[in-house]
XYZ file of C-alpha atoms in Angstrom:
403
model
C 84.645 114.634 123.102
C 82.026 114.849 120.377
C 81.296 113.016 117.177
C 82.995 114.509 114.121
C 82.786 114.092 110.382
C 86.500 114.664 109.806
C 89.323 113.328 111.954
C 92.378 115.410 112.717
C 95.473 114.327 110.835
C 97.199 113.021 113.979
C 94.671 110.193 114.326
C 96.178 106.919 113.170
C 94.379 103.813 111.995
C 94.443 101.310 114.877
C 92.574 98.284 113.548
C 89.183 97.153 112.350
C 86.328 94.719 112.845
C 84.948 93.429 109.575
C 81.601 91.699 110.051
C 81.321 91.316 106.275
C 84.099 88.738 106.459
C 82.519 85.285 106.301
C 84.812 83.781 108.923
C 83.929 86.599 111.324
C 80.217 86.089 110.657
C 80.535 82.358 111.344
C 82.390 82.980 114.630
C 79.859 85.578 115.811
C 76.908 83.361 114.916
C 78.474 80.367 116.628
C 79.119 82.343 119.813
C 75.632 83.838 119.675
C 74.025 80.408 119.350
C 76.161 79.093 122.206
C 74.903 81.931 124.428
C 71.207 81.214 123.834
C 71.007 78.433 126.415
C 72.803 80.264 129.266
C 70.897 83.487 128.647
C 67.623 81.576 128.301
C 68.304 79.769 131.558
C 69.174 83.065 133.290
C 66.007 84.850 132.193
C 63.911 81.814 133.133
C 65.356 81.873 136.661
C 64.551 85.559 136.932
C 61.018 84.866 135.681
C 60.545 82.143 138.291
C 61.589 84.592 140.994
C 59.231 87.323 139.749
C 56.290 85.135 138.703
C 55.467 82.294 141.151
C 53.207 80.650 138.556
C 56.305 80.033 136.383
C 58.089 77.934 139.032
C 57.552 74.689 137.112
C 58.518 76.064 133.709
C 61.646 75.075 131.805
C 63.013 76.329 128.521
C 61.311 73.622 126.497
C 57.923 74.184 128.084
C 58.315 77.905 127.423
C 58.970 77.229 123.749
C 56.027 74.810 123.591
C 53.748 77.706 124.433
C 54.807 79.632 121.301
C 53.759 78.743 117.785
C 56.295 78.794 114.987
C 54.692 81.943 113.635
C 54.766 83.560 117.056
C 58.392 82.567 117.558
C 59.370 84.041 114.187
C 57.515 87.269 114.903
C 59.176 87.519 118.323
C 62.673 87.028 116.905
C 62.096 89.575 114.136
C 60.616 92.045 116.607
C 63.598 91.672 118.944
C 65.998 92.151 116.025
C 64.216 95.298 114.820
C 64.050 96.729 118.337
C 67.751 96.003 118.865
C 68.775 97.933 115.767
C 66.327 100.770 116.445
C 67.946 101.347 119.818
C 71.366 101.465 118.114
C 69.931 103.933 115.602
C 68.423 106.097 118.332
C 71.803 106.564 119.972
C 73.517 107.250 116.663
C 70.918 109.975 116.120
C 71.404 111.374 119.637
C 75.133 111.762 119.081
C 75.105 112.961 115.454
C 71.643 114.486 115.003
C 71.527 112.792 111.621
C 69.364 109.898 110.548
C 71.289 106.619 110.796
C 71.313 103.988 108.090
C 69.996 100.471 108.611
C 70.932 97.394 106.675
C 71.367 93.652 106.569
C 74.430 91.720 105.383
C 74.014 87.940 105.238
C 73.026 87.117 108.847
C 74.182 90.441 110.307
C 71.746 93.326 110.793
C 73.186 96.745 111.523
C 72.558 100.396 112.216
C 75.346 102.824 111.404
C 76.392 106.440 110.965
C 78.826 106.052 108.052
C 79.569 109.778 107.740
C 80.624 110.131 111.366
C 83.456 109.266 113.735
C 82.243 108.620 117.292
C 84.520 108.955 120.330
C 85.005 105.863 122.443
C 82.499 106.612 125.195
C 79.745 107.595 122.774
C 80.304 104.440 120.759
C 80.312 102.341 123.925
C 76.944 103.819 124.860
C 75.611 103.219 121.343
C 76.897 99.659 121.201
C 75.733 98.562 124.647
C 72.390 100.392 124.636
C 70.282 97.531 123.146
C 71.778 94.946 125.504
C 71.250 97.114 128.583
C 68.045 99.011 127.808
C 66.088 96.149 126.244
C 67.105 93.844 129.092
C 66.121 96.384 131.759
C 62.812 97.161 130.030
C 62.033 93.444 129.711
C 62.798 92.770 133.370
C 60.526 95.649 134.374
C 57.716 94.201 132.264
C 58.115 90.595 133.431
C 56.175 90.979 136.724
C 53.314 93.004 135.217
C 52.456 91.644 131.763
C 49.802 88.992 131.240
C 51.231 85.539 131.832
C 50.491 84.538 128.230
C 53.014 87.176 127.125
C 55.794 85.937 129.406
C 57.113 83.182 127.075
C 57.420 85.696 124.239
C 59.221 88.113 126.551
C 61.690 85.450 127.694
C 62.479 84.518 124.069
C 62.880 88.181 123.072
C 65.208 88.914 125.996
C 67.257 85.803 125.272
C 67.599 86.540 121.568
C 68.455 90.204 122.188
C 71.162 89.292 124.723
C 72.677 86.473 122.640
C 72.523 88.677 119.537
C 74.548 91.336 121.344
C 77.706 89.226 121.134
C 79.283 91.492 118.513
C 78.431 94.605 120.536
C 79.953 93.058 123.656
C 83.143 92.054 121.844
C 83.573 95.596 120.489
C 82.855 97.035 123.937
C 85.519 94.793 125.454
C 88.028 96.025 122.915
C 87.130 99.674 123.439
C 87.277 99.453 127.232
C 90.974 98.681 126.870
C 91.518 101.571 124.438
C 92.278 105.209 125.306
C 89.296 107.502 125.824
C 90.533 109.514 122.855
C 89.851 106.607 120.463
C 87.390 107.265 117.635
C 85.266 104.649 115.855
C 84.048 104.831 112.267
C 81.110 102.473 111.806
C 79.914 101.957 108.231
C 77.632 99.010 109.025
C 79.217 95.609 108.654
C 82.652 97.214 109.025
C 84.111 99.468 111.675
C 87.567 101.016 112.009
C 89.343 102.343 115.098
C 91.574 105.418 115.287
C 93.886 106.630 118.022
C 95.857 109.878 118.324
C 99.601 110.098 117.907
C 102.025 112.864 118.770
C 105.403 114.091 117.646
C 106.879 112.687 114.466
C 104.095 110.153 113.845
C 101.472 112.892 113.933
C 103.472 115.302 111.774
C 104.216 112.696 109.143
C 100.621 111.499 109.195
C 99.551 114.987 108.158
C 102.138 114.937 105.358
C 100.950 111.543 104.129
C 97.255 112.460 104.242
C 97.926 115.655 102.299
C 99.595 113.563 99.595
C 96.669 111.124 99.559
C 94.198 114.003 99.215
C 96.078 115.023 96.064
C 95.455 111.535 94.645
C 91.824 111.523 95.877
C 92.347 108.464 98.082
C 89.585 107.681 100.577
C 90.519 108.933 104.055
C 90.113 105.574 105.786
C 92.185 103.741 103.189
C 94.846 106.457 103.385
C 95.096 106.172 107.180
C 95.176 102.383 106.957
C 98.067 102.519 104.496
C 99.916 105.001 106.700
C 99.601 102.556 109.600
C 101.042 99.902 107.273
C 104.014 102.114 106.428
C 104.573 102.998 110.084
C 104.604 99.302 110.955
C 107.250 98.539 108.336
C 109.483 101.517 109.081
C 109.175 100.790 112.798
C 110.431 97.214 112.553
C 112.978 96.123 115.109
C 116.553 96.778 114.039
C 115.826 99.835 111.884
C 118.201 102.367 113.368
C 118.745 104.350 110.153
C 116.216 103.210 107.522
C 113.252 104.311 109.602
C 110.520 106.937 109.555
C 112.980 109.661 110.571
C 114.970 108.915 107.424
C 111.812 109.238 105.304
C 110.961 112.537 106.977
C 114.443 113.928 106.318
C 114.287 112.971 102.645
C 110.812 114.470 102.225
C 112.079 117.705 103.741
C 114.965 117.800 101.279
C 112.670 117.003 98.347
C 110.461 119.906 99.420
C 113.478 122.209 99.215
C 113.855 121.166 95.575
C 110.150 121.281 94.676
C 110.586 124.162 92.218
C 112.714 121.853 90.044
C 110.259 118.960 90.099
C 108.191 117.938 87.119
C 105.921 115.695 89.214
C 106.468 116.403 92.904
C 103.695 114.094 94.257
C 105.156 111.080 92.433
C 108.609 111.845 93.857
C 107.034 111.982 97.311
C 105.370 108.611 96.737
C 108.730 107.144 95.772
C 110.282 108.559 98.949
C 107.609 106.954 101.141
C 108.080 103.518 99.608
C 111.719 103.325 98.561
C 112.900 101.716 101.825
C 109.644 100.166 103.008
C 111.168 96.688 102.718
C 114.572 96.585 104.336
C 116.657 93.586 105.347
C 120.361 94.388 105.799
C 121.194 90.813 104.769
C 119.430 91.204 101.410
C 120.694 92.809 98.216
C 117.213 93.154 96.712
C 115.570 95.599 99.106
C 114.900 98.162 96.393
C 113.270 95.579 94.162
C 111.093 94.266 96.984
C 110.176 97.815 98.016
C 109.117 98.561 94.441
C 106.958 95.424 94.390
C 105.382 96.448 97.697
C 104.721 99.925 96.311
C 103.088 98.516 93.201
C 100.675 96.410 95.257
C 99.883 99.172 97.732
C 99.450 102.016 95.262
C 97.336 99.832 92.994
C 95.122 98.946 95.963
C 94.760 102.675 96.627
C 93.426 103.032 93.063
C 96.146 105.396 91.908
C 96.480 105.819 88.135
C 98.587 103.149 86.457
C 100.945 105.748 85.010
C 101.530 107.191 88.485
C 102.229 103.763 89.959
C 104.642 102.841 87.182
C 106.522 106.125 87.468
C 106.879 105.788 91.243
C 108.243 102.262 90.801
C 110.688 103.488 88.159
C 111.997 106.117 90.560
C 112.367 103.599 93.377
C 114.353 101.221 91.176
C 116.776 104.054 90.390
C 117.932 103.864 94.020
C 119.543 100.481 93.322
C 122.642 102.084 91.790
C 121.837 105.715 92.616
C 122.207 106.686 88.975
C 119.601 108.991 87.449
C 118.850 108.621 83.742
C 120.117 111.534 81.695
C 117.709 114.449 81.838
C 115.427 112.831 84.425
C 115.139 115.712 86.884
C 112.689 113.934 89.186
C 115.037 110.973 89.550
C 117.896 113.403 90.277
C 115.823 115.034 93.011
C 114.971 111.690 94.634
C 118.528 110.356 94.520
C 120.084 113.620 95.691
C 117.643 113.755 98.605
C 118.406 110.130 99.489
C 122.144 110.943 99.511
C 121.759 114.240 101.352
C 122.829 112.676 104.699
C 126.308 112.245 103.202
C 126.620 116.035 103.230
C 125.405 116.596 106.777
C 127.663 118.157 109.392
C 130.345 115.821 110.795
C 128.508 115.132 114.059
C 125.293 114.138 112.267
C 127.260 112.104 109.739
C 128.923 110.232 112.598
C 125.562 109.513 114.277
C 124.145 108.224 111.019
C 127.203 106.025 110.507
C 126.730 104.554 113.972
C 123.043 103.903 113.256
C 123.965 102.090 110.046
C 126.524 100.004 111.928
C 123.786 98.898 114.329
C 121.708 97.691 111.406
C 124.643 95.497 110.376
C 125.512 94.338 113.893
C 125.477 90.730 112.675
C 128.418 91.447 110.356
C 132.010 91.219 111.713
C 133.708 94.608 112.028
C 136.433 93.982 109.457
C 133.960 92.757 106.841
C 131.564 95.629 107.569
C 134.315 98.229 107.186
C 135.501 96.633 103.950
C 131.972 96.777 102.462
C 131.382 100.300 103.717
C 134.674 101.602 102.320
C 133.870 100.110 98.924
C 130.501 101.915 98.858
C 131.875 105.235 100.111
C 134.791 105.113 97.681
C 132.393 104.571 94.795
C 130.549 107.786 95.684
C 133.755 109.712 96.277
C 135.107 108.751 92.854
C 132.147 110.294 91.068
C 132.675 113.558 89.266
C 129.862 114.938 91.411
C 127.761 113.252 94.083
C 124.765 115.558 93.674
C 123.188 116.135 90.282
C 120.967 119.090 91.181
C 122.814 122.391 91.293
C 121.161 123.342 94.590
C 122.411 120.345 96.556
C 125.721 120.370 94.713
C 126.423 123.886 95.963
C 125.079 123.178 99.449
C 126.391 119.698 100.233
C 129.010 118.521 97.720
C 132.069 119.832 99.525
C 130.935 118.621 102.956
C 129.935 115.217 101.568
C 133.345 114.648 100.002
C 135.024 115.748 103.212
C 132.893 113.331 105.264
C 133.611 110.469 102.867
C 137.337 111.166 102.789
C 137.636 111.340 106.564
C 135.616 108.171 106.955
C 137.828 106.328 104.481
C 141.035 107.632 106.060
C 139.748 106.844 109.545
């Protein structure tokens, strides 16, 4: 696998490490400081073995041999060398000049325009820890003894300062080889491939986000958020398959739409919050959509219109002349007009979502809802779905009520 500038649509956001977060910085610095003594002790023992004249040295005597200016220069030199090695490997894998920076107490090298596969990023992340350590150990027996204290301090600081690299490496070693990493400096995001429905719907979502000019990483992160919600335990009907079916139906009606992308947004979010014990799922889904779409920097008018469409699903009544609302509601009700076998499977899935409800009470509530739809002059407001599904939907509802 090679580094790429654009990920395939089937790659899903799988988490992040944000070193710009103050709590993360504090934890990394604390761990790094805690590692100075053990690493210092280790390199001193190695020095004693390689240089007999250092047998009586201890960490404090080593430090006594270095002036404050010399110590500062050594630490800065080790830091610069550490990041240069990172940068070298970024260049080897991308053939583009890396960027270097400093955020609070965190220095970094990065290739913000690139996604690196797991093994390449492992090599890039571990290179300073491994190569600088090996080079220092090779130099220990041969450099002038006056240089040895500086070398021990540099090796110790480089190793202790690699704590973030080691933590990332530990995470990646447990990830699939197909994982990609996007490192922008103080932040990095991880992506893993999906297959089947997740991959297909990811492509659909990303295409919609491209229309709204949403940053790719933020779009994939939001898709992961949606997948998490629609994949919650107990969602046998109101899941990602349901969203996919509605989107497919909406696409069949796209020639009628006044604002197809906004309808698609409403589809994605209209059931994102779902608790079968609650009667305010639509309201909570609309609130979730408002927060999410605002965070994605979508235009205020777009956000408000998507929320308006979602709230129409409360009573499944489209305002007069609102074609886009008719399309959304008709698509949401299209399962009512599916063939009898599919209708039965969907009914069973819905029953599972309400497994906590006694059978007699569930049937009473269900019959009330189905009867309300059956009593309408027409279930589907768009002529296309009316001609395709109306008769079958009324037959399904009647048989379910009679049964």
